[in-house]
Amino acid sequence: MKNLVILISGSGSNMQAIVQAAQRDDWPGCLHARIAAVVSNRPDCAGLDKARALGIATESLDHRAFANAPEPRAAFDAALADLLDRHAPDLIVLAGFMRILTPGFVRRYAGRMVNIHPSLLPAFPGLHTHRRAIEAGCRVAGVTVHRVTEELDHGPILDQAVVPVLPGDDETRLAARVLAQEHLLYPRAIERLLREQLPP
Ligand code: GAR
């Protein structure tokens, strides 16, 4: 059985879409995969409540607790790796996990980590993707699921979905249109990845 761990920081709507797809399509039965835990760096985020309501184990690791460490980012990532390794993750799914990961952490889980980013990468890595797409006059926007590599928002692309940018769009309207596609794209991309890894 493959273990998936989903990392979140906020509302957890992508995590919810993935868990619901796993439950609907019976991933343990057909894909030999289970969602072992949902982990957040924000103990009070709404996504953790959603995960618990779906019957998934949750854990949190507050990044603010590492603020006084000599190297806060490395200290947090080391503690996160300890936590994750207790779940023996075969796939780590970043779903709105708003932390920049250290190269050492990324190397430790090389080939085992995927992310969703709300733009058509390689356009608009980083933050404020929808605002930047509107300001640039883009006629289309979208979302990318990609493998995680050391360079932020730059790993090999697994799948993308495109939405129109409509006249009068603001950041909120465009974000909602993209998010609806995220909820379809991410579970599908993960399911395909797991299927490809199934023994013949
Ligand atoms: C999603 O739009 C996701 O693509 C984005 O954060 C949101 C999380 O929403 N991720 C990033 O910006 C990562 N660079 P959710 O918590 O409701 O899934």
Short mmCIF file of C-alpha atoms and ligand atoms in Angstrom, two decimals:
data_model
loop_
_atom_site.label_atom_id
_atom_site.label_comp_id
_atom_site.label_asym_id
_atom_site.label_seq_id
_atom_site.Cartn_x
_atom_site.Cartn_y
_atom_site.Cartn_z
CA MET A 1 0.00 0.00 0.00
CA LYS A 2 1.40 3.41 -1.00
CA ASN A 3 1.25 6.18 1.57
CA LEU A 4 0.35 9.70 0.53
CA VAL A 5 0.86 12.65 2.84
CA ILE A 6 -0.77 15.97 1.94
CA LEU A 7 0.80 19.23 3.14
CA ILE A 8 -1.40 22.31 3.50
CA SER A 9 -1.28 25.81 4.96
CA GLY A 10 -4.74 27.24 4.44
CA SER A 11 -8.29 26.42 3.48
CA GLY A 12 -7.41 22.97 2.19
CA SER A 13 -9.89 22.86 -0.67
CA ASN A 14 -7.46 21.00 -2.95
CA MET A 15 -6.73 18.52 -0.17
CA GLN A 16 -10.48 18.02 0.22
CA ALA A 17 -10.89 17.38 -3.52
CA ILE A 18 -8.09 14.80 -3.42
CA VAL A 19 -9.46 13.00 -0.36
CA GLN A 20 -12.96 12.95 -1.81
CA ALA A 21 -11.67 11.54 -5.10
CA ALA A 22 -9.73 8.89 -3.18
CA GLN A 23 -12.84 7.95 -1.23
CA ARG A 24 -15.14 8.02 -4.28
CA ASP A 25 -12.83 6.05 -6.54
CA ASP A 26 -11.70 3.70 -3.78
CA TRP A 27 -7.97 4.36 -4.14
CA PRO A 28 -7.01 1.77 -1.53
CA GLY A 29 -8.81 -0.87 -3.59
CA CYS A 30 -7.93 0.13 -7.12
CA LEU A 31 -4.62 1.94 -6.66
CA HIS A 32 -3.19 0.41 -3.49
CA ALA A 33 -2.81 3.92 -2.07
CA ARG A 34 -4.06 5.62 1.05
CA ILE A 35 -3.89 9.12 2.44
CA ALA A 36 -1.86 8.54 5.57
CA ALA A 37 -2.06 12.08 6.96
CA VAL A 38 -2.69 15.73 6.30
CA VAL A 39 0.01 17.97 7.77
CA SER A 40 -0.07 21.75 8.18
CA ASN A 41 2.47 24.36 9.21
CA ARG A 42 -0.47 26.41 10.55
CA PRO A 43 -2.12 24.60 13.47
CA ASP A 44 -5.27 26.74 13.22
CA CYS A 45 -5.89 26.48 9.47
CA ALA A 46 -9.34 25.56 8.23
CA GLY A 47 -7.98 22.71 6.13
CA LEU A 48 -7.15 20.64 9.20
CA ASP A 49 -10.81 20.73 10.29
CA LYS A 50 -11.83 19.65 6.79
CA ALA A 51 -9.37 16.74 6.90
CA ARG A 52 -10.63 15.59 10.30
CA ALA A 53 -14.23 15.80 9.06
CA LEU A 54 -13.21 13.50 6.20
CA GLY A 55 -11.75 11.00 8.66
CA ILE A 56 -8.10 11.64 7.81
CA ALA A 57 -5.38 11.81 10.48
CA THR A 58 -3.94 15.30 10.92
CA GLU A 59 -0.74 16.72 12.33
CA SER A 60 0.64 20.22 12.57
CA LEU A 61 4.09 21.66 12.87
CA ASP A 62 4.08 25.40 13.50
CA HIS A 63 6.91 27.03 11.54
CA ARG A 64 6.84 29.99 13.97
CA ALA A 65 8.27 27.73 16.67
CA PHE A 66 11.55 27.67 14.72
CA ALA A 67 11.93 31.44 14.33
CA ASN A 68 14.80 31.64 16.83
CA ALA A 69 16.79 28.69 15.51
CA PRO A 70 20.15 29.64 13.90
CA GLU A 71 18.72 28.52 10.55
CA PRO A 72 14.93 28.62 10.94
CA ARG A 73 14.10 27.21 7.51
CA ALA A 74 16.49 24.27 7.81
CA ALA A 75 15.34 23.56 11.39
CA PHE A 76 11.69 23.53 10.36
CA ASP A 77 12.37 21.31 7.35
CA ALA A 78 14.36 18.85 9.50
CA ALA A 79 11.47 18.58 11.96
CA LEU A 80 9.01 18.25 9.10
CA ALA A 81 11.07 15.42 7.59
CA ASP A 82 11.06 13.58 10.94
CA LEU A 83 7.28 13.94 11.11
CA LEU A 84 6.77 12.86 7.50
CA ASP A 85 9.07 9.87 7.75
CA ARG A 86 6.89 8.44 10.52
CA HIS A 87 4.26 8.04 7.78
CA ALA A 88 6.70 6.40 5.33
CA PRO A 89 5.51 8.62 2.48
CA ASP A 90 5.66 7.31 -1.08
CA LEU A 91 4.19 10.56 -2.38
CA ILE A 92 4.14 13.99 -0.72
CA VAL A 93 1.41 16.21 -2.12
CA LEU A 94 1.82 19.95 -1.64
CA ALA A 95 -1.67 21.44 -1.73
CA GLY A 96 -1.48 25.12 -0.91
CA PHE A 97 1.58 24.54 1.29
CA MET A 98 2.98 28.05 1.44
CA ARG A 99 6.54 27.34 2.50
CA ILE A 100 9.71 27.54 0.46
CA LEU A 101 11.48 24.23 0.99
CA THR A 102 15.23 23.95 1.48
CA PRO A 103 17.26 22.13 -1.21
CA GLY A 104 18.18 19.42 1.31
CA PHE A 105 14.52 18.69 2.01
CA VAL A 106 13.68 18.56 -1.70
CA ARG A 107 16.61 16.20 -2.36
CA ARG A 108 15.52 13.90 0.47
CA TYR A 109 12.15 13.39 -1.24
CA ALA A 110 13.37 13.63 -4.84
CA GLY A 111 10.85 12.11 -7.22
CA ARG A 112 8.30 11.75 -4.45
CA MET A 113 6.89 15.27 -4.24
CA VAL A 114 4.29 17.09 -6.36
CA ASN A 115 2.84 20.60 -6.18
CA ILE A 116 -0.04 22.58 -7.59
CA HIS A 117 0.60 26.15 -8.66
CA PRO A 118 -2.12 28.57 -9.77
CA SER A 119 -0.60 29.70 -13.06
CA LEU A 120 0.39 28.26 -16.40
CA LEU A 121 4.02 27.59 -15.53
CA PRO A 122 6.62 28.60 -16.54
CA ALA A 123 4.63 31.85 -16.48
CA PHE A 124 4.22 33.50 -13.09
CA PRO A 125 6.07 31.40 -10.56
CA GLY A 126 5.80 32.76 -7.01
CA LEU A 127 2.99 34.78 -5.46
CA HIS A 128 0.05 36.88 -6.71
CA THR A 129 -0.26 34.87 -9.91
CA HIS A 130 -3.79 36.01 -10.79
CA ARG A 131 -3.07 39.70 -10.28
CA ARG A 132 0.07 39.41 -12.40
CA ALA A 133 -1.78 37.55 -15.19
CA ILE A 134 -4.47 40.26 -15.33
CA GLU A 135 -1.90 43.06 -15.23
CA ALA A 136 0.08 41.43 -18.04
CA GLY A 137 -3.05 41.41 -20.21
CA CYS A 138 -3.14 37.59 -20.49
CA ARG A 139 -6.18 36.22 -22.32
CA VAL A 140 -5.84 32.87 -20.59
CA ALA A 141 -4.71 31.79 -17.14
CA GLY A 142 -4.71 28.43 -15.42
CA VAL A 143 -3.09 25.95 -13.14
CA THR A 144 -0.14 23.55 -13.23
CA VAL A 145 0.59 20.32 -11.39
CA HIS A 146 4.32 19.64 -11.40
CA ARG A 147 7.04 17.65 -9.75
CA VAL A 148 8.95 19.52 -7.08
CA THR A 149 12.59 20.33 -7.74
CA GLU A 150 15.00 22.62 -5.94
CA GLU A 151 14.01 25.67 -7.98
CA LEU A 152 10.69 27.10 -6.78
CA ASP A 153 7.73 26.34 -9.11
CA HIS A 154 9.99 24.92 -11.84
CA GLY A 155 9.78 21.11 -11.82
CA PRO A 156 8.64 18.95 -14.75
CA ILE A 157 5.00 19.59 -15.62
CA LEU A 158 2.56 16.72 -15.04
CA ASP A 159 -0.64 18.46 -16.17
CA GLN A 160 -2.22 21.84 -16.75
CA ALA A 161 -5.69 23.33 -17.17
CA VAL A 162 -6.50 26.59 -18.93
CA VAL A 163 -9.27 29.09 -18.15
CA PRO A 164 -10.15 32.33 -19.95
CA VAL A 165 -9.40 35.71 -18.43
CA LEU A 166 -12.69 37.54 -19.00
CA PRO A 167 -13.28 41.27 -19.42
CA GLY A 168 -13.81 42.85 -16.02
CA ASP A 169 -12.05 40.05 -14.14
CA ASP A 170 -10.41 40.91 -10.87
CA GLU A 171 -8.05 38.74 -8.86
CA THR A 172 -10.90 37.17 -6.85
CA ARG A 173 -13.01 36.20 -9.84
CA LEU A 174 -10.09 34.77 -11.74
CA ALA A 175 -8.84 32.88 -8.67
CA ALA A 176 -12.26 31.25 -8.21
CA ARG A 177 -12.36 30.17 -11.88
CA VAL A 178 -8.86 28.69 -11.60
CA LEU A 179 -9.57 27.00 -8.25
CA ALA A 180 -12.56 25.14 -9.72
CA GLN A 181 -10.16 23.65 -12.28
CA GLU A 182 -7.57 22.87 -9.59
CA HIS A 183 -10.11 20.66 -7.84
CA LEU A 184 -10.55 18.60 -11.03
CA LEU A 185 -6.93 18.59 -12.16
CA TYR A 186 -5.05 17.67 -8.99
CA PRO A 187 -6.90 14.46 -8.05
CA ARG A 188 -6.72 13.34 -11.69
CA ALA A 189 -2.98 14.01 -11.92
CA ILE A 190 -2.26 12.13 -8.69
CA GLU A 191 -4.44 9.23 -9.72
CA ARG A 192 -2.57 8.97 -13.02
CA LEU A 193 0.78 9.11 -11.25
CA LEU A 194 -0.24 6.30 -8.91
CA ARG A 195 -1.62 4.25 -11.78
CA GLU A 196 1.70 4.59 -13.68
CA GLN A 197 3.53 3.29 -10.62
CA LEU A 198 1.30 0.23 -10.19
CA PRO A 199 3.10 -3.06 -10.76
CA PRO A 200 2.02 -4.63 -14.11
C1 GAR B 1 -4.44 27.08 -4.41
O1 GAR B 1 -4.91 28.02 -5.33
C2 GAR B 1 -3.06 26.58 -4.82
O2 GAR B 1 -2.90 26.46 -6.20
C3 GAR B 1 -2.21 27.69 -4.27
O3 GAR B 1 -2.76 28.00 -3.02
C4 GAR B 1 -4.16 27.74 -3.06
C5 GAR B 1 -4.50 26.83 -1.91
O4 GAR B 1 -5.88 26.68 -1.80
N1 GAR B 1 -0.83 27.28 -4.15
C6 GAR B 1 0.19 28.11 -4.33
O5 GAR B 1 0.06 29.29 -4.56
C7 GAR B 1 1.56 27.46 -4.19
N2 GAR B 1 2.55 28.26 -4.80
P1 GAR B 1 -6.48 25.48 -0.93
O6 GAR B 1 -5.80 25.55 0.45
O7 GAR B 1 -7.95 25.81 -0.82
O8 GAR B 1 -6.20 24.20 -1.63
#
